[in-house]
Short mmCIF file of C-alpha atoms in Angstrom, two decimals:
data_model
loop_
_atom_site.label_atom_id
_atom_site.label_comp_id
_atom_site.label_asym_id
_atom_site.label_seq_id
_atom_site.Cartn_x
_atom_site.Cartn_y
_atom_site.Cartn_z
CA ALA A 1 93.32 110.82 87.37
CA GLN A 2 96.88 111.69 88.06
CA SER A 3 98.88 109.86 90.73
CA VAL A 4 102.37 109.70 92.14
CA THR A 5 104.18 106.75 93.70
CA GLN A 6 107.34 107.05 95.75
CA PRO A 7 108.23 103.43 96.44
CA ASP A 8 110.75 104.10 99.24
CA ILE A 9 109.28 105.32 102.48
CA HIS A 10 112.69 105.61 104.26
CA ILE A 11 116.18 105.71 102.87
CA THR A 12 119.32 105.81 105.04
CA VAL A 13 122.49 107.00 103.37
CA SER A 14 126.01 107.81 104.71
CA GLU A 15 127.24 111.38 104.49
CA GLY A 16 129.21 111.81 101.31
CA ALA A 17 127.45 108.99 99.53
CA SER A 18 125.15 109.37 96.51
CA LEU A 19 121.46 109.49 96.84
CA GLU A 20 118.67 108.52 94.49
CA LEU A 21 114.95 108.90 95.28
CA ARG A 22 112.44 107.26 93.00
CA CYS A 23 109.25 108.76 91.70
CA ASN A 24 106.75 107.21 89.26
CA TYR A 25 103.76 109.11 87.99
CA SER A 26 100.58 108.35 86.18
CA TYR A 27 99.18 111.08 83.98
CA GLY A 28 97.64 110.97 80.55
CA ALA A 29 99.30 114.01 79.03
CA THR A 30 102.54 115.74 79.35
CA PRO A 31 103.05 116.15 83.11
CA TYR A 32 104.42 119.03 85.05
CA LEU A 33 106.74 117.46 87.69
CA PHE A 34 108.18 118.80 90.88
CA TRP A 35 110.35 117.75 93.73
CA TYR A 36 109.88 119.45 97.06
CA VAL A 37 111.83 119.07 100.34
CA GLN A 38 110.34 119.42 103.84
CA SER A 39 112.64 119.77 106.84
CA PRO A 40 111.11 118.82 110.23
CA GLY A 41 108.55 121.34 111.32
CA GLN A 42 108.96 123.35 108.18
CA GLY A 43 106.91 124.04 105.00
CA LEU A 44 107.73 122.62 101.57
CA GLN A 45 110.59 124.08 99.60
CA LEU A 46 110.84 123.59 95.83
CA LEU A 47 114.01 121.74 94.76
CA LEU A 48 113.41 121.56 91.06
CA LYS A 49 110.73 121.31 88.40
CA TYR A 50 110.22 119.95 84.90
CA PHE A 51 107.89 121.38 82.35
CA SER A 52 109.50 120.68 79.02
CA GLY A 53 112.75 120.65 77.22
CA ASP A 54 115.90 119.07 78.54
CA THR A 55 114.93 115.92 80.48
CA LEU A 56 117.73 116.41 82.97
CA VAL A 57 116.94 119.32 85.30
CA GLN A 58 119.15 120.92 87.84
CA GLY A 59 117.87 122.24 91.11
CA ILE A 60 118.95 123.89 94.25
CA LYS A 61 121.34 122.34 96.84
CA GLY A 62 123.10 120.26 94.20
CA PHE A 63 120.04 118.12 93.34
CA GLU A 64 119.06 116.99 89.83
CA ALA A 65 116.25 114.93 88.41
CA GLU A 66 115.77 113.10 85.19
CA PHE A 67 112.43 112.76 83.40
CA LYS A 68 112.01 109.47 81.60
CA ARG A 69 108.75 109.39 79.71
CA SER A 70 109.02 105.77 78.69
CA GLN A 71 109.31 104.74 82.39
CA SER A 72 106.95 107.35 83.76
CA SER A 73 109.64 108.30 86.22
CA PHE A 74 111.21 111.44 87.61
CA ASN A 75 113.94 110.29 89.89
CA LEU A 76 115.91 112.73 92.09
CA ARG A 77 119.62 112.41 92.55
CA LYS A 78 122.48 113.99 94.47
CA PRO A 79 126.08 112.88 94.00
CA SER A 80 127.20 113.52 97.60
CA VAL A 81 124.78 114.04 100.48
CA HIS A 82 125.34 116.37 103.34
CA TRP A 83 123.97 115.95 106.89
CA SER A 84 121.69 118.87 106.19
CA ASP A 85 120.00 116.84 103.46
CA ALA A 86 118.15 114.81 106.09
CA ALA A 87 114.52 115.62 105.43
CA GLU A 88 111.44 114.35 103.69
CA TYR A 89 111.27 114.58 99.98
CA PHE A 90 107.98 114.82 97.95
CA CYS A 91 107.49 114.25 94.29
CA ALA A 92 104.41 115.91 92.73
CA VAL A 93 102.67 116.03 89.42
CA GLY A 94 100.45 118.80 88.13
CA ALA A 95 98.08 118.99 85.19
CA ALA A 96 99.45 122.35 84.15
CA ALA A 97 101.89 124.81 85.50
CA GLY A 98 100.51 126.29 88.74
CA ASN A 99 97.48 124.00 88.71
CA LYS A 100 96.66 121.67 91.66
CA LEU A 101 99.40 119.21 92.53
CA THR A 102 99.10 115.57 93.41
CA PHE A 103 101.80 114.49 95.81
CA GLY A 104 103.47 111.17 96.42
CA GLY A 105 103.65 109.79 99.91
CA GLY A 106 107.08 111.14 100.49
CA THR A 107 110.57 109.60 101.18
CA ARG A 108 112.24 110.31 104.46
CA VAL A 109 115.99 110.50 104.14
CA LEU A 110 118.20 109.84 107.09
CA VAL A 111 121.92 110.69 106.82
CA LYS A 112 124.45 108.74 108.83
CA PRO A 113 127.71 110.46 109.82
CA ASP B 1 109.24 139.07 99.05
CA ALA B 2 107.92 137.83 102.40
CA GLY B 3 106.66 134.56 100.92
CA VAL B 4 103.34 132.96 101.84
CA ILE B 5 102.30 133.93 105.34
CA GLN B 6 100.14 131.73 107.53
CA SER B 7 98.71 132.34 110.89
CA PRO B 8 98.54 131.04 113.52
CA ARG B 9 101.57 128.71 113.28
CA HIS B 10 100.10 126.50 116.08
CA GLU B 11 96.55 126.14 117.22
CA VAL B 12 95.28 123.98 120.05
CA THR B 13 91.52 123.81 120.54
CA GLU B 14 88.86 121.61 122.05
CA MET B 15 86.49 119.45 120.03
CA GLY B 16 83.42 121.43 119.02
CA GLN B 17 85.15 124.78 118.77
CA GLU B 18 85.45 126.85 115.62
CA VAL B 19 88.90 127.11 114.09
CA THR B 20 89.99 129.76 111.53
CA LEU B 21 93.27 129.47 109.68
CA ARG B 22 94.60 132.39 107.74
CA CYS B 23 96.72 132.79 104.66
CA LYS B 24 98.31 135.74 102.87
CA PRO B 25 99.61 134.70 99.44
CA ILE B 26 102.61 136.16 97.69
CA SER B 27 101.79 139.53 96.22
CA GLY B 28 100.81 139.26 92.54
CA HIS B 29 99.93 135.62 92.63
CA ASN B 30 96.51 134.70 91.34
CA SER B 31 96.02 131.16 92.61
CA LEU B 32 95.79 129.92 96.16
CA PHE B 33 95.75 126.41 97.44
CA TRP B 34 94.91 124.83 100.82
CA TYR B 35 96.55 121.46 101.66
CA ARG B 36 96.33 119.21 104.68
CA GLN B 37 99.13 116.94 105.77
CA THR B 38 98.59 113.90 108.04
CA MET B 39 100.63 110.75 108.74
CA MET B 40 97.83 108.57 107.37
CA ARG B 41 96.80 110.48 104.22
CA GLY B 42 99.96 112.44 103.44
CA LEU B 43 99.54 115.75 101.60
CA GLU B 44 96.16 116.28 100.10
CA LEU B 45 94.62 119.26 98.33
CA LEU B 46 91.50 120.59 100.00
CA ILE B 47 90.51 123.43 97.78
CA TYR B 48 92.06 126.00 95.35
CA PHE B 49 91.13 129.40 94.10
CA ASN B 50 91.92 131.20 90.85
CA ASN B 51 91.40 134.94 90.88
CA ASN B 52 89.65 134.64 94.23
CA VAL B 53 87.08 132.18 92.82
CA PRO B 54 86.94 128.61 94.20
CA ILE B 55 87.72 126.26 91.34
CA ASP B 56 87.89 122.83 92.90
CA ASP B 57 86.72 121.98 96.42
CA SER B 58 86.37 118.29 95.92
CA GLY B 59 89.03 117.70 98.53
CA MET B 60 87.16 119.42 101.32
CA PRO B 61 86.34 116.56 103.69
CA GLU B 62 82.84 117.65 104.69
CA ASP B 63 80.52 120.52 105.31
CA ARG B 64 82.31 121.37 108.55
CA PHE B 65 85.12 122.78 106.31
CA SER B 66 84.75 126.03 104.47
CA ALA B 67 87.16 128.37 102.72
CA LYS B 68 86.94 131.94 101.51
CA MET B 69 89.04 134.27 99.55
CA PRO B 70 87.47 137.70 99.88
CA ASN B 71 90.37 139.46 98.02
CA ALA B 72 93.65 138.67 96.31
CA SER B 73 95.70 139.03 99.50
CA PHE B 74 93.79 136.99 102.04
CA SER B 75 92.18 133.60 102.48
CA THR B 76 90.68 131.71 105.35
CA LEU B 77 90.02 128.09 106.05
CA LYS B 78 87.35 127.48 108.76
CA ILE B 79 86.41 124.31 110.56
CA GLN B 80 83.21 124.39 112.55
CA PRO B 81 82.79 122.38 114.62
CA SER B 82 86.24 120.95 114.93
CA GLU B 83 86.93 117.26 115.68
CA PRO B 84 90.05 115.42 116.87
CA ARG B 85 90.44 113.82 113.45
CA ASP B 86 91.00 117.26 111.99
CA SER B 87 94.34 117.39 113.77
CA ALA B 88 96.89 117.96 111.04
CA VAL B 89 99.29 120.51 109.47
CA TYR B 90 97.49 122.79 107.05
CA PHE B 91 99.44 124.38 104.36
CA CYS B 92 98.63 127.32 102.11
CA ALA B 93 100.36 127.74 98.79
CA SER B 94 100.17 130.33 96.00
CA SER B 95 101.20 130.60 92.41
CA LEU B 96 100.93 132.76 89.35
CA VAL B 97 98.99 130.79 86.86
CA GLY B 98 99.47 131.49 83.27
CA ARG B 99 103.20 131.57 83.04
CA ALA B 100 105.17 128.62 81.77
CA THR B 101 107.44 128.49 84.70
CA ASP B 102 105.06 129.23 87.54
CA THR B 103 105.33 127.15 90.68
CA GLN B 104 103.41 126.75 93.90
CA TYR B 105 105.12 128.33 96.86
CA PHE B 106 104.18 127.00 100.29
CA GLY B 107 103.70 128.72 103.54
CA PRO B 108 105.18 127.37 106.81
CA GLY B 109 101.95 125.67 107.74
CA THR B 110 99.58 125.78 110.73
CA ARG B 111 99.76 122.83 113.07
CA LEU B 112 96.27 122.20 114.39
CA THR B 113 95.59 120.05 117.42
CA VAL B 114 91.98 119.28 118.36
CA LEU B 115 91.61 117.79 121.82
#
């Protein structure tokens, strides 16, 4: 069975500082990996996705993620956070593109001025 | 495109009442997913459809929950009778399965409160 672990429940970062959110997955074959962001009271918005090819993927809002098969990780990064990046971030793994997703528990990001 | 549309956005009901949540997927998408989000359990898949056919309903909590997709542009999730522990945010998502870059797009959710 597939699973996703996001070890950090909360992260507080200063505005302008860099951000890295960890994601570890468990899946027997090549995974399809996603990062979604959820602002308070909103639905989930896709930040980026990895299906194959280049292991460093670029997303919206200046985010990027790196797929490391040897570590079963798909960490999300942003070089300089903005106050508007305060939200909850979810990593997800799917068996195939468009198939059902298994989500991690989420990481809530707080941005200090 | 209007995106995934869910209604109502908020629903408050009393225990024992029937609740129906509605979803209109993105036009042209052929898969539809219902998720539930709670503080305790996070985001969990309840059921998903492919070409209007239920493929996996293993996440449906119990017989009080049922979902239908009578056509490609409409789905319902019904809870009858509702209980306070059903209080959660219910998300609908849709995707176009079969393309290498397809992705699930989520609706804004329905916040359900059962008193």
